[in-house]
Coordinates of C-alpha atoms in Angstrom, one line a residue:
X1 CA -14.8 -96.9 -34.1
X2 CA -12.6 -95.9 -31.5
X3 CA -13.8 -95.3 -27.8
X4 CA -13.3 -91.3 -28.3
X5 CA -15.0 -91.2 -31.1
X6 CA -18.3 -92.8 -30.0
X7 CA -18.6 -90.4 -26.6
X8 CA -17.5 -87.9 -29.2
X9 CA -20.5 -88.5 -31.3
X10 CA -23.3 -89.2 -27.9
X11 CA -22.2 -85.5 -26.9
X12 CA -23.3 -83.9 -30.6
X13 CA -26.4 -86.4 -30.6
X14 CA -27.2 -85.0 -27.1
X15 CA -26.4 -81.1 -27.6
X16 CA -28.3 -81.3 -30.7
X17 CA -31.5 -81.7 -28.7
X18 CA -31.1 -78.6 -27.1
X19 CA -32.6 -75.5 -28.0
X20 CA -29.8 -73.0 -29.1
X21 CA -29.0 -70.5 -26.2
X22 CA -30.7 -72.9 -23.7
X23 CA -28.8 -73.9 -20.5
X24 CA -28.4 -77.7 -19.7
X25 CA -29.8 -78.3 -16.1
X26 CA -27.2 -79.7 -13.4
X27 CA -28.1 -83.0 -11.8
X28 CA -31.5 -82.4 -9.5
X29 CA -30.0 -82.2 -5.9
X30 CA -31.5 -83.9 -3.2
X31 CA -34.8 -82.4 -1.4
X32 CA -33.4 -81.1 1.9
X33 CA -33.7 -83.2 5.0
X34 CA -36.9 -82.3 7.4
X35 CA -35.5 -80.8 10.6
X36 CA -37.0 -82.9 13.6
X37 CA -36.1 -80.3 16.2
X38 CA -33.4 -80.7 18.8
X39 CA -32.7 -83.6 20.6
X40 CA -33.3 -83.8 24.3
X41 CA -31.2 -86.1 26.7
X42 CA -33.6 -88.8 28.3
X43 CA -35.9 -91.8 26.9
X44 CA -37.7 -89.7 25.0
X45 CA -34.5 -88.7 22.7
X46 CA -33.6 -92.6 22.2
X47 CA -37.1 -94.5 22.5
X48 CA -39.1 -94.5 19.6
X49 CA -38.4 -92.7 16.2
X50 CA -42.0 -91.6 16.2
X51 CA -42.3 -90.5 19.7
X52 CA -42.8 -86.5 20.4
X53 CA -40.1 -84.1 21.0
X54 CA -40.1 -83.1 24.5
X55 CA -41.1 -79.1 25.3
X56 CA -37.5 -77.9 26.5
X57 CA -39.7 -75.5 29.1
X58 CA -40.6 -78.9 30.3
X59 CA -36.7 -79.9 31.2
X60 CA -36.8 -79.3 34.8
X61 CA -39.7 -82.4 35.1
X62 CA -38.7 -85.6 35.9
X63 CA -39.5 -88.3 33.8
X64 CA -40.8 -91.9 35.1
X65 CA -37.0 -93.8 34.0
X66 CA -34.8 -91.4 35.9
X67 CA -37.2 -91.0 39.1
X68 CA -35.5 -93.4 42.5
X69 CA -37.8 -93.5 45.1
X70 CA -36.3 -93.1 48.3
X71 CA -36.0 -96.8 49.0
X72 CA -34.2 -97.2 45.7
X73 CA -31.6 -94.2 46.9
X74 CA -30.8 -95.6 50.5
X75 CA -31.2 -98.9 50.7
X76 CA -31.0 -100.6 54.3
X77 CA -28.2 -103.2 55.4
X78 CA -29.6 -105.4 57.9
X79 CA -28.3 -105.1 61.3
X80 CA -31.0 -106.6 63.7
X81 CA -30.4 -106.6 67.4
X82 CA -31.6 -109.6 70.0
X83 CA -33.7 -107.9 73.5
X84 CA -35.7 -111.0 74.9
X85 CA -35.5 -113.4 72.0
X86 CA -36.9 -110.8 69.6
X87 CA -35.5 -108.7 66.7
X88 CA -35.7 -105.3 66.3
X89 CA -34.5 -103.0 63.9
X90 CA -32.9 -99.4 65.0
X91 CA -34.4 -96.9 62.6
X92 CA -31.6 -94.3 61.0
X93 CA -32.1 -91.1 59.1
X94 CA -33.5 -91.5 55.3
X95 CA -34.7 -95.8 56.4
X96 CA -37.9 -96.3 54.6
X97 CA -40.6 -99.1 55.8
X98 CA -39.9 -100.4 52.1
X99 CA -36.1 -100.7 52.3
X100 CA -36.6 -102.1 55.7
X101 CA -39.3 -104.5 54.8
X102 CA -36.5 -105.4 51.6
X103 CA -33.6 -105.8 54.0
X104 CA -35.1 -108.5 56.2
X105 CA -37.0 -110.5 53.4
X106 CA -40.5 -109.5 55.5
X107 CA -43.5 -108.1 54.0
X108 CA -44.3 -104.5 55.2
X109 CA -47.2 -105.4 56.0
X110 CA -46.5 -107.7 58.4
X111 CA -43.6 -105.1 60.0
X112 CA -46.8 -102.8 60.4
X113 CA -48.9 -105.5 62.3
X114 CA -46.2 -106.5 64.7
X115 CA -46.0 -102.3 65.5
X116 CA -49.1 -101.8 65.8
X117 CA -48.4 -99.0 63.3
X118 CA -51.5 -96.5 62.4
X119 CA -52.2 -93.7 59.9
X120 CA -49.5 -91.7 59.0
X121 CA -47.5 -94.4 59.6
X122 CA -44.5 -92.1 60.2
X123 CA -41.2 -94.0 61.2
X124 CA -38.8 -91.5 63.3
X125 CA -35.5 -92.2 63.6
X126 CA -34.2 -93.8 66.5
X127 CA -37.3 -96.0 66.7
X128 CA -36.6 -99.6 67.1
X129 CA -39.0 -101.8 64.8
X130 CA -39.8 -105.0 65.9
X131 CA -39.3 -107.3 63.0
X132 CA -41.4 -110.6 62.7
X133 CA -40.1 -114.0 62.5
X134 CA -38.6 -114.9 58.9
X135 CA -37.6 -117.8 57.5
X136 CA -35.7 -116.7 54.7
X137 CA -32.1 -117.1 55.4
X138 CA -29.9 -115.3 52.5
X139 CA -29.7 -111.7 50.9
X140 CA -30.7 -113.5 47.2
X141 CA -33.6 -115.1 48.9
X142 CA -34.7 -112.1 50.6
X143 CA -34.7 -110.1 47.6
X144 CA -36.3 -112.6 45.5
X145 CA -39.0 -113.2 48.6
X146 CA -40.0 -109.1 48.6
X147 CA -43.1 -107.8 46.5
X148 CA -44.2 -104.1 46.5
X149 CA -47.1 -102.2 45.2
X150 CA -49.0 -99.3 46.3
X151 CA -50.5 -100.4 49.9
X152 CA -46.4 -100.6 50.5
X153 CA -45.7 -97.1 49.2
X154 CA -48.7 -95.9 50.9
X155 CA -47.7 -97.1 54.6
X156 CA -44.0 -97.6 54.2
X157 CA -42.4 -95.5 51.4
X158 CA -41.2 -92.0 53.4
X159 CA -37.9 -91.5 54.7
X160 CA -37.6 -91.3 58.7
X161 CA -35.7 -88.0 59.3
X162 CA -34.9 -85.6 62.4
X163 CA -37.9 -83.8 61.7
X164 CA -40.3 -84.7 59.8
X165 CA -41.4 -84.4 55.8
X166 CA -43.9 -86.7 55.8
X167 CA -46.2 -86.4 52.8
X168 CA -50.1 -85.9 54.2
X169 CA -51.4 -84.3 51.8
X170 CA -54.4 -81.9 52.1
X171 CA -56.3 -82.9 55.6
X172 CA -59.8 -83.1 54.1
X173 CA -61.4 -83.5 50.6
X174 CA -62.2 -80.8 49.1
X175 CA -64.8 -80.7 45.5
X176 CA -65.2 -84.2 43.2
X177 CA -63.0 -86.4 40.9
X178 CA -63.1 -86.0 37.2
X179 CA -61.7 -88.5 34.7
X180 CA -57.7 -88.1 34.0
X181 CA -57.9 -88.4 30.7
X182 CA -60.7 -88.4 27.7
X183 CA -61.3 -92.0 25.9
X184 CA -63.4 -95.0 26.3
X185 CA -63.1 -97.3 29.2
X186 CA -61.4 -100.9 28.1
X187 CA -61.6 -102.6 31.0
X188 CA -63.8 -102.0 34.2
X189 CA -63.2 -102.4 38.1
X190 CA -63.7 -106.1 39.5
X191 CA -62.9 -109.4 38.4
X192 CA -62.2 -110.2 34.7
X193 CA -61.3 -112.9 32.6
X194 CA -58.2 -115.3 33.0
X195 CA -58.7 -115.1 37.0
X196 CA -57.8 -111.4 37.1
X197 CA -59.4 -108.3 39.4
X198 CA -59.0 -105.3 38.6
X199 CA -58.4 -102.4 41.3
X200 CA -58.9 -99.8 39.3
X201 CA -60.1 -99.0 35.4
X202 CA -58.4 -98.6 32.1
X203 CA -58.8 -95.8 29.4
X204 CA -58.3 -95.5 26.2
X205 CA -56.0 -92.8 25.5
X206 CA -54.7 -91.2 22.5
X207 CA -51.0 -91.4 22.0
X208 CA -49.1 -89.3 24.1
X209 CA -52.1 -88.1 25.6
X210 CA -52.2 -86.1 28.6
X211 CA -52.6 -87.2 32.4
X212 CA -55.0 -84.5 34.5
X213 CA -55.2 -84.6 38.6
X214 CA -58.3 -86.1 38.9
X215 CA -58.7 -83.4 42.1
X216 CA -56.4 -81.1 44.0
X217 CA -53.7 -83.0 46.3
X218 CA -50.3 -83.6 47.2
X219 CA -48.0 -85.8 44.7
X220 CA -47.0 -88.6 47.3
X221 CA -44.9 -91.1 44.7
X222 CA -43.8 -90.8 41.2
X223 CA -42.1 -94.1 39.7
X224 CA -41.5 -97.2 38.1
X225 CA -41.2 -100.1 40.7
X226 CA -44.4 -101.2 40.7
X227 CA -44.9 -104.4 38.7
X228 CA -48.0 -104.5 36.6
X229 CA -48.7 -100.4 36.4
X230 CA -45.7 -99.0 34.5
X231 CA -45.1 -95.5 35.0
X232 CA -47.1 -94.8 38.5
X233 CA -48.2 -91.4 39.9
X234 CA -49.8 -91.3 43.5
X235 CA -51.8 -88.3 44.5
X236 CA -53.6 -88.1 48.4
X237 CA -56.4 -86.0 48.5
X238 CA -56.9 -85.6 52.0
X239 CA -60.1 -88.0 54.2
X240 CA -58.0 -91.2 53.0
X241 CA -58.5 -90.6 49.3
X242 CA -56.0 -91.4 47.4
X243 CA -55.8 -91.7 43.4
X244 CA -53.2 -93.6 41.2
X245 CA -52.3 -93.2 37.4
X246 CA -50.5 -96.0 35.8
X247 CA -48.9 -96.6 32.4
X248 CA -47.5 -93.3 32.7
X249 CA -44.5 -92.8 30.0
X250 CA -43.2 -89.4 31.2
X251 CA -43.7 -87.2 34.6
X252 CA -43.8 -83.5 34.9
X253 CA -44.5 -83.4 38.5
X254 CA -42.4 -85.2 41.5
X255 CA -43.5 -86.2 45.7
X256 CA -44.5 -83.1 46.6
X257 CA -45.9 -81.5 44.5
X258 CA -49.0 -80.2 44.9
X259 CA -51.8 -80.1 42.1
X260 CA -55.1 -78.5 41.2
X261 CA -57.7 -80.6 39.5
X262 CA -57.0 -81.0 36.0
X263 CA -53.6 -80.0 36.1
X264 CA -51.0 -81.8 34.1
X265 CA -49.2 -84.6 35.5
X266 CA -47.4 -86.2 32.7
X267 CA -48.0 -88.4 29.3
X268 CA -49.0 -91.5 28.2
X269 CA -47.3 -93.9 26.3
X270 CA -46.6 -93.2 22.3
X271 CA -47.2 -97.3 21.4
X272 CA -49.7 -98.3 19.5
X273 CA -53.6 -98.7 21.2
X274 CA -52.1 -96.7 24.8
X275 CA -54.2 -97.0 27.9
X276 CA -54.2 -95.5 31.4
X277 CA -54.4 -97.6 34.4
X278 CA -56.2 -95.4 36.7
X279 CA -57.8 -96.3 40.2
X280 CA -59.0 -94.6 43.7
X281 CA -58.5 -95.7 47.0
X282 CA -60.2 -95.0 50.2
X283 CA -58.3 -95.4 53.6
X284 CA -56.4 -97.8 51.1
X285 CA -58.8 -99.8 49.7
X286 CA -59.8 -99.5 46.3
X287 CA -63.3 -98.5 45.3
X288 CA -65.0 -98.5 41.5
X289 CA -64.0 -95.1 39.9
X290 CA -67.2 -94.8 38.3
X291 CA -69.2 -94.8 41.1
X292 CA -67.1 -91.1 41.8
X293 CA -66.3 -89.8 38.4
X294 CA -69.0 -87.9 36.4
X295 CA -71.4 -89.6 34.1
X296 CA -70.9 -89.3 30.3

């Protein structure tokens, strides 16, 4: 039999099986494609297939990988000068104490000792900073010798201007703390295990959660170059409180703003088991949360 005549016969096996009059279906097409929404530009389009479209009324934030601190947007060339056998540094317009501190290889700390430096710590320009002695002798060693965290963005991390936009905050603290975020603590203030302390507690979180102000203030940093928090968000409330939220995937507030209690300051991450880092500091040193937060 030839090859015509057996797809010749198939077809009359086949019709035969179909009711006279009936139609024979097409091919089933395939079920349409769920729409995910539009794609926003930022980490949120490209990170994680699972991770939640961003609210396009929420565009104008900034989110925690596209924020550069000032010390990050004008960084400082060193260019000491010699009075008396001792180095000083000539404070310009936009020079942070972090840049500066970066520049020279010299812990900020140290800068603020050998000034005498109080609370604001403002740095004006035109000031000359006299810069301890340092031993480190290159650009790559200086770099690799500097460490920040928040004491440093605290004391050292606004911009010396003509006249000045210093950061305070509210003058006095006004009301109580509430918890940032609902979920079981994970770890607690004070020393743990492997050697480590912990400044501040850690929450458990649901994924993408939201971050609340834990009380009304002043946004004083919003950023990533902290190592060990993440996504950090700095709030001073005024009588040397300040609070700080770490782990922090997105932002919707920047340095300056200013918040009400329980407002929303950004999201956590979308990974699996998320936690917020969240501590309190008064006149810089960290205290246990819990001892200010309400019971529950």
């Amino acid at each position: 039999m030839g090859y015509r005549a057996s797809v010749f016969i198939a077809a009359a096996l086949l019709s035969a099986c179909v009711p006279p009059g009936a139609r024979v279906p097409a091919e089933a097409a395939p079920p349409p494609a769920k729409f995910a929404g539009p794609k926003f530009a930022g980490p949120q389009a490209t990170a994680r297939p699972r991770a939640p479209l961003r609210d396009p009324r929420l565009d104008h934030f900034d989110t925690i990988a596209g924020v550069k601190p000032a010390w990050e947007m004008r960084p400082v060339t060193p260019n000491a000068i010699t009075i008396d056998g001792k180095r000083f540094h000539n404070v310009t317009t936009g020079d942070t104490g972090i840049a500066i501190a970066r520049a020279y290889g010299i812990p900020w700390s140290r800068v603020i000792a050998a000034n005498a430096m109080a609370e604001p710590y403002v740095i004006k320009q035109g000031q000359r900073l006299l810069l301890p002695a340092n031993d480190v002798p290159t650009m790559e060693a200086r770099a690799k010798a500097f460490h920040l965290n928040i004491d440093d963005i605290l004391t050292g991390g606004e911009p010396a201007v003509p006249t000045q936009t210093f950061v305070v905050g509210p003058r006095h603290f006004a009301g109580k703390f509430d918890w940032p975020i609902a979920g079981r603590l994970v770890s607690r203030f004070g020393p743990g295990g492997s050697g480590r302390v912990n400044q501040g507690v850690d929450i458990a979180a649901p994924s993408g959660g939201t971050i609340r102000a834990s009380a009304d203030g002043t946004v004083a940093f919003v950023g990533d170059g902290v190592p060990g928090y993440g996504g950090l968000i700095l709030i001073r409330h005024g009588d040397g409180w300040i609070s700080a939220y770490g782990h922090a995937a997105t932002a919707r507030v920047k340095r300056g703003t200013m918040v009400k209690r329980g407002g929303s300051l950004g999201t956590v991450s979308t990974e699996a088991a998320p936690s917020l880092h969240f501590e309190l500091r008064h006149d810089r040193k960290p205290v246990d949360p819990v001892g200010y937060l309400p019971k529950r």
